[in-house]
Coordinates of C-alpha atoms in Angstrom, one line a residue:
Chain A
X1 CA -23.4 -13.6 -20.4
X2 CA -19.4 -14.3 -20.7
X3 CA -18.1 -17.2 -18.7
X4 CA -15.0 -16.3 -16.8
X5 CA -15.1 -19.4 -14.7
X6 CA -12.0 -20.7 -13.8
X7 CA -10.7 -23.6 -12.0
X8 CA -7.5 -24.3 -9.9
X9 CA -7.0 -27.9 -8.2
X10 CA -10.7 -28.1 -7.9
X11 CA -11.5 -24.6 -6.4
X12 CA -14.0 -23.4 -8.3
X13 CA -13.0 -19.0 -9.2
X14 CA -15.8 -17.1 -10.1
X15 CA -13.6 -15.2 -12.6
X16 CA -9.5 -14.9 -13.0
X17 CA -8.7 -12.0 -10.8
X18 CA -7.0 -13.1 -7.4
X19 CA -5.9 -9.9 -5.8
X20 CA -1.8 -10.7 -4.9
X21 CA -0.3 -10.6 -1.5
X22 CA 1.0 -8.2 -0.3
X23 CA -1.0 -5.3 -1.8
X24 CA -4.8 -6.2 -0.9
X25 CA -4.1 -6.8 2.8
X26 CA -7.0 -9.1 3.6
X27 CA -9.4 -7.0 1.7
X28 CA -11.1 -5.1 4.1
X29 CA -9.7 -1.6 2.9
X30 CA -10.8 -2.2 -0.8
X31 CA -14.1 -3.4 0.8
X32 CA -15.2 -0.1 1.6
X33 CA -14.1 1.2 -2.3
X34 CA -15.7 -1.5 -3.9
X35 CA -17.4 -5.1 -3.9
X36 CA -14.6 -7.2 -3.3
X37 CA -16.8 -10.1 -4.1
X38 CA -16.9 -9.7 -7.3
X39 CA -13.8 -10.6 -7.3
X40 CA -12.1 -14.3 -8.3
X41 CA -10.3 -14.9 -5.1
X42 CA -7.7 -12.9 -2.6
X43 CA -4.2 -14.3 -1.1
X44 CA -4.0 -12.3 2.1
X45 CA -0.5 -10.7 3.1
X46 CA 2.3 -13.2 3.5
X47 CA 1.5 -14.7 7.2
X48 CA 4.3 -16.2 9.3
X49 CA 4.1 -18.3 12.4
X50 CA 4.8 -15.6 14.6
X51 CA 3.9 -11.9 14.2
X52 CA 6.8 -9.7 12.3
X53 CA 7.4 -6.1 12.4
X54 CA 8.9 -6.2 9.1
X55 CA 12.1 -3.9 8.0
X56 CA 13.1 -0.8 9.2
X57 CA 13.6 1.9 6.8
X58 CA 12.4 2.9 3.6
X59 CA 10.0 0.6 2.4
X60 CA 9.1 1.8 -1.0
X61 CA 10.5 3.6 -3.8
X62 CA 9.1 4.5 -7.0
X63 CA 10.9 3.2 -10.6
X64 CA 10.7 3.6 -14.2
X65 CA 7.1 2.1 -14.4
X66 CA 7.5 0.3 -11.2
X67 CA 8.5 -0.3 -7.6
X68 CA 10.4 -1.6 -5.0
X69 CA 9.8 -2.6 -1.6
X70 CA 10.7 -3.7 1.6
X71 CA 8.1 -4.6 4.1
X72 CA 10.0 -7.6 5.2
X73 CA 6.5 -9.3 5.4
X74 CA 5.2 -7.6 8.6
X75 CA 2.2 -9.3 10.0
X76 CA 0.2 -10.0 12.3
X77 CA 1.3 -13.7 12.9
X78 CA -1.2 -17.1 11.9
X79 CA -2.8 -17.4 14.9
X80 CA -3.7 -13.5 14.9
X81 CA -5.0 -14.2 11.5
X82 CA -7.3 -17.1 12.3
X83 CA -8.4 -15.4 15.2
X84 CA -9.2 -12.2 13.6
X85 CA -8.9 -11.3 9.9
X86 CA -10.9 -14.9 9.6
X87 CA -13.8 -13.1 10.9
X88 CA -14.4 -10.8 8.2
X89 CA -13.1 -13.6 5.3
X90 CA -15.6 -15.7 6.7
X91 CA -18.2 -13.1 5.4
X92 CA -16.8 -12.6 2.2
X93 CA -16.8 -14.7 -1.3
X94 CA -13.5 -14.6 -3.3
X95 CA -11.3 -17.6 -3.1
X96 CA -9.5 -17.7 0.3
X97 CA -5.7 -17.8 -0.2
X98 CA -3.6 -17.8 2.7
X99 CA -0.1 -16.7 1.9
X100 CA 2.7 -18.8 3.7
X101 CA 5.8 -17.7 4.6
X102 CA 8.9 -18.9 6.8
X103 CA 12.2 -18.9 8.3
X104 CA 12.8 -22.4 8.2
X105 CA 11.3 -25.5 7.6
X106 CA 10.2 -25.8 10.7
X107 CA 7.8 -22.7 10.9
X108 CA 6.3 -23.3 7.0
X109 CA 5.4 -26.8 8.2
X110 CA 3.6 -25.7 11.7
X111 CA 2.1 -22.3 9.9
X112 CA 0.7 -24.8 7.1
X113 CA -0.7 -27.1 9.9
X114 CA -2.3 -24.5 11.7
X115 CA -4.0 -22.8 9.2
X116 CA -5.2 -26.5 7.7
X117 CA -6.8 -27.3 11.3
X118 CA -8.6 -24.0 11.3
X119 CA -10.2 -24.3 8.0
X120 CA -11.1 -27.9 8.4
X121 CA -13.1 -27.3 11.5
X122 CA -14.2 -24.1 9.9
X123 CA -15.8 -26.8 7.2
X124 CA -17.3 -29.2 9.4
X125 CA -19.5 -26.1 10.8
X126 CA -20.2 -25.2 7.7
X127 CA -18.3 -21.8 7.4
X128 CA -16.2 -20.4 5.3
X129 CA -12.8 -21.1 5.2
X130 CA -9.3 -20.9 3.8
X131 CA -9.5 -22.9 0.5
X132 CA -5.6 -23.2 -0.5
X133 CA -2.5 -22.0 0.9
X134 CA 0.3 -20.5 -0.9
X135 CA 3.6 -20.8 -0.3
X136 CA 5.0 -18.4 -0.5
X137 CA 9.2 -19.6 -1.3
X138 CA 10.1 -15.8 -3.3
X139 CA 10.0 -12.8 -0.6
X140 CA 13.1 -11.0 -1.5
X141 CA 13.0 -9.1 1.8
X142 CA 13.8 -11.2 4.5
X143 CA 17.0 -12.0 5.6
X144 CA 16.3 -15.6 6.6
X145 CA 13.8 -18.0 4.8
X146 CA 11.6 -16.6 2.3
X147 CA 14.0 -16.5 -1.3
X148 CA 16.1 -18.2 0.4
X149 CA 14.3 -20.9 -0.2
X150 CA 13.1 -20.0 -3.7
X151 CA 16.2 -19.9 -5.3
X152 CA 17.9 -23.6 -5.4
X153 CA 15.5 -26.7 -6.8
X154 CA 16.6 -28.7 -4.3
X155 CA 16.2 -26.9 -1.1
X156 CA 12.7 -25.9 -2.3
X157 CA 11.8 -29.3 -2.7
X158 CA 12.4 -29.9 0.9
X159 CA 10.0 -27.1 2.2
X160 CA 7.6 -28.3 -0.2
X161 CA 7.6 -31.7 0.6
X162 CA 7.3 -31.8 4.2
X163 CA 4.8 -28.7 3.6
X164 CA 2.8 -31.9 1.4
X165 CA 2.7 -34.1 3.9
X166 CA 0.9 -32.0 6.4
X167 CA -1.9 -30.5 4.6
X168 CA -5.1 -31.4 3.2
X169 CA -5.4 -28.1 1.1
X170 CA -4.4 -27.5 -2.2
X171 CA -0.8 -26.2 -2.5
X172 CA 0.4 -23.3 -4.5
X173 CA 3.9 -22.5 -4.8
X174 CA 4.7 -19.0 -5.5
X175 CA 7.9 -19.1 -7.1
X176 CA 10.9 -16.7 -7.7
X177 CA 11.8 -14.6 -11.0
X178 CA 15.2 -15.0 -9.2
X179 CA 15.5 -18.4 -9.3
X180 CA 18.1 -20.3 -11.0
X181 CA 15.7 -22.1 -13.1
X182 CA 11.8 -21.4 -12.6
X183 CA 11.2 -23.8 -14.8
X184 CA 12.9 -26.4 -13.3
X185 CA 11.6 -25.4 -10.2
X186 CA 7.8 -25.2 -11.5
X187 CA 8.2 -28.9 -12.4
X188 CA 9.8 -29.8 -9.5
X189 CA 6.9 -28.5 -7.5
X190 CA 4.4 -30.7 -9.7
X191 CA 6.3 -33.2 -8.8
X192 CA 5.9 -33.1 -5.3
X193 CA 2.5 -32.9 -5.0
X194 CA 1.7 -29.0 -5.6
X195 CA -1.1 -28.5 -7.4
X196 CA -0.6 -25.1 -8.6
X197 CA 2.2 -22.4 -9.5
X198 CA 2.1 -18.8 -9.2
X199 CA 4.3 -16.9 -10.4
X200 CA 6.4 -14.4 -10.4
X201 CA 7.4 -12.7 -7.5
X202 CA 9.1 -9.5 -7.4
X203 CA 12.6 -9.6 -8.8
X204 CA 15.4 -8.5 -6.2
X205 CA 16.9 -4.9 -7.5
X206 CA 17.9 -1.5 -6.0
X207 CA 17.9 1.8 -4.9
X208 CA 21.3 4.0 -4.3
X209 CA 20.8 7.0 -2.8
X210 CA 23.9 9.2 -4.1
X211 CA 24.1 11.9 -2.1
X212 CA 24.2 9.5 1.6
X213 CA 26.0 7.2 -0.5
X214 CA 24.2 4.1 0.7
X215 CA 21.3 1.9 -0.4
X216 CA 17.9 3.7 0.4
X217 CA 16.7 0.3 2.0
X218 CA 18.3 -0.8 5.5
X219 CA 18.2 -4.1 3.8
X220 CA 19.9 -3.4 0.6
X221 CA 18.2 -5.0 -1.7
X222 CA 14.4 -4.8 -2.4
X223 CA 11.5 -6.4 -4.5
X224 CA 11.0 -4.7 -8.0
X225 CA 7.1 -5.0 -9.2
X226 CA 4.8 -3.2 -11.4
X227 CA 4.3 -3.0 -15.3
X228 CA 8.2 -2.7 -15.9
X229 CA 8.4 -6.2 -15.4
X230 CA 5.2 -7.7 -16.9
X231 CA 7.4 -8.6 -20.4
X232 CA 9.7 -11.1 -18.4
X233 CA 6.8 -12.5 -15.8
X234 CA 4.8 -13.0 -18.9
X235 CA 7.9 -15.2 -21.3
X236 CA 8.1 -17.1 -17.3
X237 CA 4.4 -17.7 -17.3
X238 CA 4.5 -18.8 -21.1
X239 CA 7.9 -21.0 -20.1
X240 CA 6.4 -22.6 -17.4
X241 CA 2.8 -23.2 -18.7
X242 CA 4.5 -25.5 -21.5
X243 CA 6.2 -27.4 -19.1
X244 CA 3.7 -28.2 -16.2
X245 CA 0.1 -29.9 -16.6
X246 CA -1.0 -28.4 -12.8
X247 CA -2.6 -24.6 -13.4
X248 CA -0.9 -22.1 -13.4
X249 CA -1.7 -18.3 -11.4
X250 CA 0.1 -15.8 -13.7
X251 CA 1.4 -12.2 -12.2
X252 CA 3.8 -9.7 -12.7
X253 CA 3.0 -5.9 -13.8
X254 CA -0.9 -6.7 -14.9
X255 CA -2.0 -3.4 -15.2
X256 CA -4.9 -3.6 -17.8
X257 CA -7.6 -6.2 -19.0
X258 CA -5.5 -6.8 -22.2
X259 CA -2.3 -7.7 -19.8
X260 CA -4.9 -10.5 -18.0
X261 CA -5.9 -11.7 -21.3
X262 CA -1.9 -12.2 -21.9
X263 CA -1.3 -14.1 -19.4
X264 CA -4.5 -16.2 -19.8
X265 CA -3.1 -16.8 -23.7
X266 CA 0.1 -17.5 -22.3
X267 CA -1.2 -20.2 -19.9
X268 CA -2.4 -18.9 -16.9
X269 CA -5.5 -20.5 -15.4
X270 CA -6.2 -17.3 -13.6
X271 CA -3.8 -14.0 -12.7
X272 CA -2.8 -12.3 -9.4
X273 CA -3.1 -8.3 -9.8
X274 CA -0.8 -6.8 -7.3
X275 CA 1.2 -3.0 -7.8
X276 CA -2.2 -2.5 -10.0
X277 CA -3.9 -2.3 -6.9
X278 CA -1.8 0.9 -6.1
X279 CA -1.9 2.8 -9.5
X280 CA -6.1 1.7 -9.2
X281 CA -7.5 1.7 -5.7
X282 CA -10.7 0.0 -8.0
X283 CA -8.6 -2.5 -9.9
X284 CA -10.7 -5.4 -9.5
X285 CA -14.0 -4.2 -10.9
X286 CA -12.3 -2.7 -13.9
X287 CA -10.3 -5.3 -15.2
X288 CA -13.2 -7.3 -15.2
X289 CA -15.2 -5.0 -17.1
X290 CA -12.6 -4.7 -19.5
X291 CA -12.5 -8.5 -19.7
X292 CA -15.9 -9.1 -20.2
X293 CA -15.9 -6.0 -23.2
X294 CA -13.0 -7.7 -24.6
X295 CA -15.0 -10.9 -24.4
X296 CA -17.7 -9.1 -26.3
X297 CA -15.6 -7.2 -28.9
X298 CA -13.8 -11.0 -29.8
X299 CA -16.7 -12.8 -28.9
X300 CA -15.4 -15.7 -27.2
X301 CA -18.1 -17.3 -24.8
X302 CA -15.8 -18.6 -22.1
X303 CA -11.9 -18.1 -20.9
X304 CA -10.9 -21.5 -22.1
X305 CA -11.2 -20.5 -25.9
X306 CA -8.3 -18.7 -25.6
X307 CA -5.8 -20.2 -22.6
X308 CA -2.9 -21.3 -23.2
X309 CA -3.1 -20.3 -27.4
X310 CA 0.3 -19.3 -27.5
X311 CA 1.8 -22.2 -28.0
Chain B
X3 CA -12.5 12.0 -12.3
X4 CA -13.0 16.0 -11.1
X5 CA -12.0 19.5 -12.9
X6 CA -9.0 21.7 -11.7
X7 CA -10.1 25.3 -11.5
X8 CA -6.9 26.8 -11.0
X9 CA -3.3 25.3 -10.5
X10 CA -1.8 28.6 -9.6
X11 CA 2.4 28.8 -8.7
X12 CA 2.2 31.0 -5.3
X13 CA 6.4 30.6 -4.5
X14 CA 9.6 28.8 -5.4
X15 CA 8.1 25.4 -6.1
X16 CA 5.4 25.6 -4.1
X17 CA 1.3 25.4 -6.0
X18 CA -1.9 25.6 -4.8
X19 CA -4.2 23.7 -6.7
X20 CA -8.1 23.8 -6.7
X21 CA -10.3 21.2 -7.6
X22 CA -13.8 21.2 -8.2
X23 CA -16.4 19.3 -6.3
X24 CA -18.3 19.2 -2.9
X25 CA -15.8 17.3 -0.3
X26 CA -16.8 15.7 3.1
X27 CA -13.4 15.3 4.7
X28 CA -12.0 15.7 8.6
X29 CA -9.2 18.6 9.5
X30 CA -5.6 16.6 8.5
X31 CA -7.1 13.8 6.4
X32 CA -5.5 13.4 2.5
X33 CA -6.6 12.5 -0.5
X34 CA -4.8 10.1 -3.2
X35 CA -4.2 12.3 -6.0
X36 CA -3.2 11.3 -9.8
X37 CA -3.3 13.0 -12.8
X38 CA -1.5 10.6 -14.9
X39 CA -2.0 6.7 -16.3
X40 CA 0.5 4.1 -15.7
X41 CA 3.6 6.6 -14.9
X42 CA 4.1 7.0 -12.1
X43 CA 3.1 3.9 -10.5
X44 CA 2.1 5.3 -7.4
X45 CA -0.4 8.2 -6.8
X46 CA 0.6 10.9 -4.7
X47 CA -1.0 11.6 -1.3
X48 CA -1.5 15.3 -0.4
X49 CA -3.1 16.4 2.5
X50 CA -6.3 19.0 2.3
X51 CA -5.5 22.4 2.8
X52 CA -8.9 23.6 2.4
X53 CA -12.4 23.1 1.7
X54 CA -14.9 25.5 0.2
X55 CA -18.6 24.1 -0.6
X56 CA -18.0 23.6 -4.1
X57 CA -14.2 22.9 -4.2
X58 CA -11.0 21.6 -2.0
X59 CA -7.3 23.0 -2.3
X60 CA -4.2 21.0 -2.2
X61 CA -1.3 23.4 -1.2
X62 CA 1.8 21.1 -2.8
X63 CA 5.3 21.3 -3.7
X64 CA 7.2 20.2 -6.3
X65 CA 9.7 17.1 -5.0
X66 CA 9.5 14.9 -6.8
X67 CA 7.9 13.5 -10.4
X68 CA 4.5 13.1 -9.5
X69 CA 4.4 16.9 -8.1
X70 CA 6.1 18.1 -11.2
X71 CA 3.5 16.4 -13.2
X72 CA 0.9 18.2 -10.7
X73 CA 2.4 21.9 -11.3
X74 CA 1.7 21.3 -14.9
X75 CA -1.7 21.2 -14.8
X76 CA -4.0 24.0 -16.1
X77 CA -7.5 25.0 -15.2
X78 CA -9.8 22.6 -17.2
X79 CA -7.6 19.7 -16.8
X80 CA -9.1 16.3 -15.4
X81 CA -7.4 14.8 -11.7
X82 CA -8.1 11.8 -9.9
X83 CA -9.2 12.0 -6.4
X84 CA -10.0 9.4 -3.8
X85 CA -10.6 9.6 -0.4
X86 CA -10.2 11.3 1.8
X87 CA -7.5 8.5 4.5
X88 CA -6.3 9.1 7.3
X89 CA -7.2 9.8 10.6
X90 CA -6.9 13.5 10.3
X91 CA -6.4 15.9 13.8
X92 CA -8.7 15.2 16.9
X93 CA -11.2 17.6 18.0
X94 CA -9.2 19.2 20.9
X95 CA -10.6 21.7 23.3
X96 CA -8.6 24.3 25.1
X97 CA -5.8 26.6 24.2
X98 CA -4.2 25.3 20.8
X99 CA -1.4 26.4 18.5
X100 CA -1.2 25.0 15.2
X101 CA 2.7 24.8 14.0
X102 CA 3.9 24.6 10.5
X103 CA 7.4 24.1 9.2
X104 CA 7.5 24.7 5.4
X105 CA 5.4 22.8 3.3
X106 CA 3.7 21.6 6.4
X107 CA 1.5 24.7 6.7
X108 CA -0.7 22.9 4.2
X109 CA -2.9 21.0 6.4
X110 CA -3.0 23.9 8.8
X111 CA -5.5 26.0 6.9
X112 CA -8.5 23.8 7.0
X113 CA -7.9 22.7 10.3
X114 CA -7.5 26.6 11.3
X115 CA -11.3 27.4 10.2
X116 CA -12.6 24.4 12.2
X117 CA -11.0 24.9 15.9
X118 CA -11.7 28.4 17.8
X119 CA -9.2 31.0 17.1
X120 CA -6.2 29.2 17.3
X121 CA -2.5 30.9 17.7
X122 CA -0.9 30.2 14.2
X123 CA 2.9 29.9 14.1
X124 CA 4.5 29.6 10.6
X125 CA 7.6 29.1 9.7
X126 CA 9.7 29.0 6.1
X127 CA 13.0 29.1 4.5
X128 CA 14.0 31.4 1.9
X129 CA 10.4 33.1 1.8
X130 CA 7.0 33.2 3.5
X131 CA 3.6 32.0 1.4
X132 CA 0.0 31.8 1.8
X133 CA 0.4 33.1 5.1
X134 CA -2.5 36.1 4.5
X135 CA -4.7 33.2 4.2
X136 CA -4.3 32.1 7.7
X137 CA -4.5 35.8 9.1
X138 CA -8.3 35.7 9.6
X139 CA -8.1 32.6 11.4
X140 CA -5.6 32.7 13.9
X141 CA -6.0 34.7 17.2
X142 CA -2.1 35.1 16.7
X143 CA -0.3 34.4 14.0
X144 CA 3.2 34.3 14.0
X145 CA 5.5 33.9 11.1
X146 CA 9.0 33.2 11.0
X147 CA 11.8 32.7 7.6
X148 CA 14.9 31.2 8.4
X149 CA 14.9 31.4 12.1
X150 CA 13.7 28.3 14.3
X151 CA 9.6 28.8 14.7
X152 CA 9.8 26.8 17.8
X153 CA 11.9 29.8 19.8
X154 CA 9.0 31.4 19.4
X155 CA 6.4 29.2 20.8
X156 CA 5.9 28.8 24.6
X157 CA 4.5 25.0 24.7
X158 CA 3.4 25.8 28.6
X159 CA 0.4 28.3 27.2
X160 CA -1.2 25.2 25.7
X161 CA -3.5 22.4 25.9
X162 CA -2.6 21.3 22.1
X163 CA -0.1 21.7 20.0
X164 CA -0.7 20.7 16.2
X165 CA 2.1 20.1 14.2
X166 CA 3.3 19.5 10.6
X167 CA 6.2 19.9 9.7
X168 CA 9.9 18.6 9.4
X169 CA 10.5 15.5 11.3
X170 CA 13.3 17.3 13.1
X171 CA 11.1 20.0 13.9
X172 CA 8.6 17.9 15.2
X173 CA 10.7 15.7 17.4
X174 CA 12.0 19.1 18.6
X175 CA 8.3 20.2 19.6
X176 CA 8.0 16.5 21.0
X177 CA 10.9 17.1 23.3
X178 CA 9.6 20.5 24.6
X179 CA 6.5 19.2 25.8
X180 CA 8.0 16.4 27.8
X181 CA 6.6 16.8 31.6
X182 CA 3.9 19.6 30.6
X183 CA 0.7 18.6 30.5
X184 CA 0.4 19.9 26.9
X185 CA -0.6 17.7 23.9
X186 CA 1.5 18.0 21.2
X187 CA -0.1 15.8 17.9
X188 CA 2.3 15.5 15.0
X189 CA 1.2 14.7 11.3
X190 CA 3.3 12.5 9.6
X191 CA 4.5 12.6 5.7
X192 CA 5.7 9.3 4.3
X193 CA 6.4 7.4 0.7
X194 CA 3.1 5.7 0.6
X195 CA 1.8 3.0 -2.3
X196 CA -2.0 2.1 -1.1
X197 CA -2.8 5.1 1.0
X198 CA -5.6 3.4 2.6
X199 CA -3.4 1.0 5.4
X200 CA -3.1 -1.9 3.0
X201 CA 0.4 -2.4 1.9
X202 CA 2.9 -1.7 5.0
X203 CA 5.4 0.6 3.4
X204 CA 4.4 4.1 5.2
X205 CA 5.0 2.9 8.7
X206 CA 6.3 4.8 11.7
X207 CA 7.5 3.2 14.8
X208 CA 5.2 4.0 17.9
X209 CA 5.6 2.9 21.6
X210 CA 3.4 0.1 20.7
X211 CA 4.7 -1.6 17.5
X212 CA 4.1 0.1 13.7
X213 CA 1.8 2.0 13.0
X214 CA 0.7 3.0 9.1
X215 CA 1.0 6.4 8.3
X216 CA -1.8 6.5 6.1
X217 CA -4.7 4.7 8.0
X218 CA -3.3 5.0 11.7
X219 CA -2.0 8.4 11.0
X220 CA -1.0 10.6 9.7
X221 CA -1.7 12.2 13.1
X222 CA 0.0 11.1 15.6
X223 CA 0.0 12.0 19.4
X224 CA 3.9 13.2 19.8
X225 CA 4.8 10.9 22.8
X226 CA 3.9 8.1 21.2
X227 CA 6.5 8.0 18.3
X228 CA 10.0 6.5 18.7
X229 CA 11.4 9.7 17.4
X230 CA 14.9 7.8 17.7
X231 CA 13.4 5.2 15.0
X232 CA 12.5 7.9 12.4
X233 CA 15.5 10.1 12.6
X234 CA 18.4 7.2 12.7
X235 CA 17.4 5.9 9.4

């Protein structure tokens, strides 16, 4: 038996596929394809404070080996989510990642507090909970908040700070290809207390339409993902692993059990498999079997053999 | 992974592919279809046209990448299927009329052989297709090219109307039914990534907040929709 064990700020994975916001919902639609405990952990879709209808418009268009979108990070709000998605997370395995996202300080700070309240009592009865929240500093699709914050060191640091201060959970920032300096920004985050990166987000492109002669989305702009950009996501990954001792989730364009075992070479404690989830409705359990044959074929007896080899 | 037994071209653009395999699926459900790896991305969602015991038909046509990729495959060839999503049509009872615009005759078919003799009104541009196929069906059928179909329907003989078709056209069939007591349930056609009410891309606005095309939908009942929403943007 291969060891894919894997281990972020404590949190034990039971292998290194964490399903990516955004495209697993909260795992119940996959549930009924597959077992979804099989799989390392899921972040849910990016929660905000309040509910959000999300953009009008187009949401999606296809690219050369890729996507863009622009849900604008529709949901159902955090109190929604404890109330009901909890109920079927508490029956399942996979780590619990709840996906934060925000305006302003303000509404990352009391989203963060609620959902740390929630899966502290959750513990105290014994049930499962929320095990790390992920802040989520990178949507490109909101007009307020969300890159906004994900762009400049310093006005991350302030989110993540006061973010620190109020929560008992361990911290992942998800961090922005568009950022000035993710690097910079990945150390920063250590700095402040996170105790884990994941990265990247999608990178902010576009669609013209030529014929209306205006942008297909209503909001211009939209998040690029899928195997076009797993090249760059994996040189940030690589970039960012050198610089930071706190683990870090790898993502961008995974769309194969030798692109995991990339990133996992390039650094990555574990990976988040998002657009994959599209392109394979079954992603999860086949990327882990082609882990484990690749496991085989090399015969390497656990992950950390081969983490962070690229040096 | 199933067999294509035929991929045959029936008009300008438009196929009618059959796939191998016994399929438990309601009237106006889709499957997921891909017969590709990595490109495209996304698979393509294609609504089921009909169902035989050991096959179903996806009535398609070409728009795109992923449907160009489609029309090139031969009998033999290997697709990807899963499903079926969506909600599909409702069992209605009564006087119905099943309404296509175009393209959006496929889902009509299979839904045909399940209700009681419906009236069948088609309509096209340029040329008429696959319309012998609903002959034995329909108590009516009525088929229209380049005219509007809707002229032709009188929404006050029915209880339901089931339609798929342009957005305009259904907005249009929408509008008619406004202070009749007929039902008039629309099936929606969006970009979608997930197909299975994941991912929040194929929304429509409804009188009470988004709904996803794929796992809320694609059949819609007509009063319901902001028709304002869909056809400003």
């Amino acid at each position: 038996m291969r060891n894919l064990a894997c281990n972020v700020a404590g949190i034990p994975f039971n292998n290194p596929i964490v399903m990516a916001s955004g495209t697993f919902g909260f795992g119940q639609e996959y549930a009924k394809l597959y077992d979804i405990n099989k799989l390392g952990g899921i972040s849910c879709k990016g929660l905000t404070l309040h509910p959000r209808k999300g953009n009008p418009g187009a949401r999606v268009w296809e690219t050369a080996g890729g996507m863009l979108n622009s849900v604008g990070l529709e949901n159902p709000g955090i109190d929604a989510f404890l109330e009901d998605e909890m109920k079927f997370w508490e029956t399942i395995e996979p780590v619990k990642i709840a996906n934060l996202g925000g305006s302003n300080i303000e509404e990352y700070v009391l989203g963060a507090l609620k959902i740390t309240k929630d899966a502290e009592e959750r513990r105290k009865q014994n049930q499962r909970a929320v095990d790390m929240i992920e802040l989520n500093i990178s949507c490109p699709n909101v007009k307020e908040g969300g890159m906004a914050f994900g762009v400049k060191t310093a006005v991350a640091r302030e989110v993540i700070r006061e973010v620190r201060q109020v929560t008992s959970l361990p911290l992942a920032v998800k961090l922005s290809p568009n950022a000035e300096n993710i690097v910079d920004m990945a150390v920063m985050c250590e700095g402040e207390g996170a105790e884990c990166v994941s990265l990247i987000n999608t990178f902010s492109g576009m669609k013209i339409d030529i014929y209306q002669r205006r942008s297909v989305f209503h909001n211009m702009y939209a998040g690029l993902s899928g195997p076009s950009i797993k090249p760059i996501a994996l040189r940030m990954v690589h970039q960012v692993a050198q610089q930071v001792t706190i683990p870090v989730m790898g993502m961008g364009g995974i769309a194969s059990a030798s692109d995991v075992i990339e990133f996992i070479m390039a650094g990555a404690e574990v990976v988040q498999v998002g657009t994959y989830n599209f392109m394979n409705l079954r992603a999860g359990e086949e990327l882990l079997a082609g882990i484990r044959s690749f496991m085989e074929l090399e015969n390497i007896q656990s992950l950390d053999e081969i983490r962070g080899i690229i040096q | 992974m199933y067999t294509i037994l035929s991929n045959e071209r029936i008009s300008e653009g438009i196929y009618l592919m059959t796939v191998e395999g016994q399929f438990q699926a309601r009237m106006g459900q889709f499957y997921m279809l891909r017969a590709w790896n990595q490109a495209p991305v996304l698979s393509r969602p294609i609504s089921i046209c009909n169902m035989e015991k050991d096959c179903i038909q996806f009535l398609y046509k070409i728009a795109g990448e992923g449907t160009r990729l489609f029309a090139l495959l031969r009998a033999g060839d290997s697709i990807q299927l899963e499903g079926p999503f969506g909600n599909g049509f409702p069992d209605v009872q009564g006087r119905t009329a099943l309404v296509g615009g175009g393209i959006g005759i496929a889902p009509l078919l299979y839904t045909a052989k399940q209700l009681d003799n419906p009236d069948i009104y088609l309509g096209f541009r340029g040329q008429s297709y696959m319309t012998e196929a609903y002959e034995p069906y329909a108590n009516e059928l009525i088929v229209r090219v380049n005219g509007n179909l809707l002229y032709d329907l009188d929404m006050k003989k029915y209880d339901n109307v089931l339609v798929c078709g342009p957005l305009g056209m259904m907005k249009a069939a929408a509008l008619m039914a406004e202070g009749l007591d007929t039902k008039v349930y629309v099936s929606f056609e969006k970009r979608m990534a997930c197909g299975i009410g994941a991912c929040y891309v194929c929304s429509v606005m409804n009188k009470n907040g988004n709904r996803k095309v794929c796992a809320d939908g694609p059949v819609f009942l007509a009063e319901e929709v902001e028709w304002h929403a869909e056809l400003s943007l």
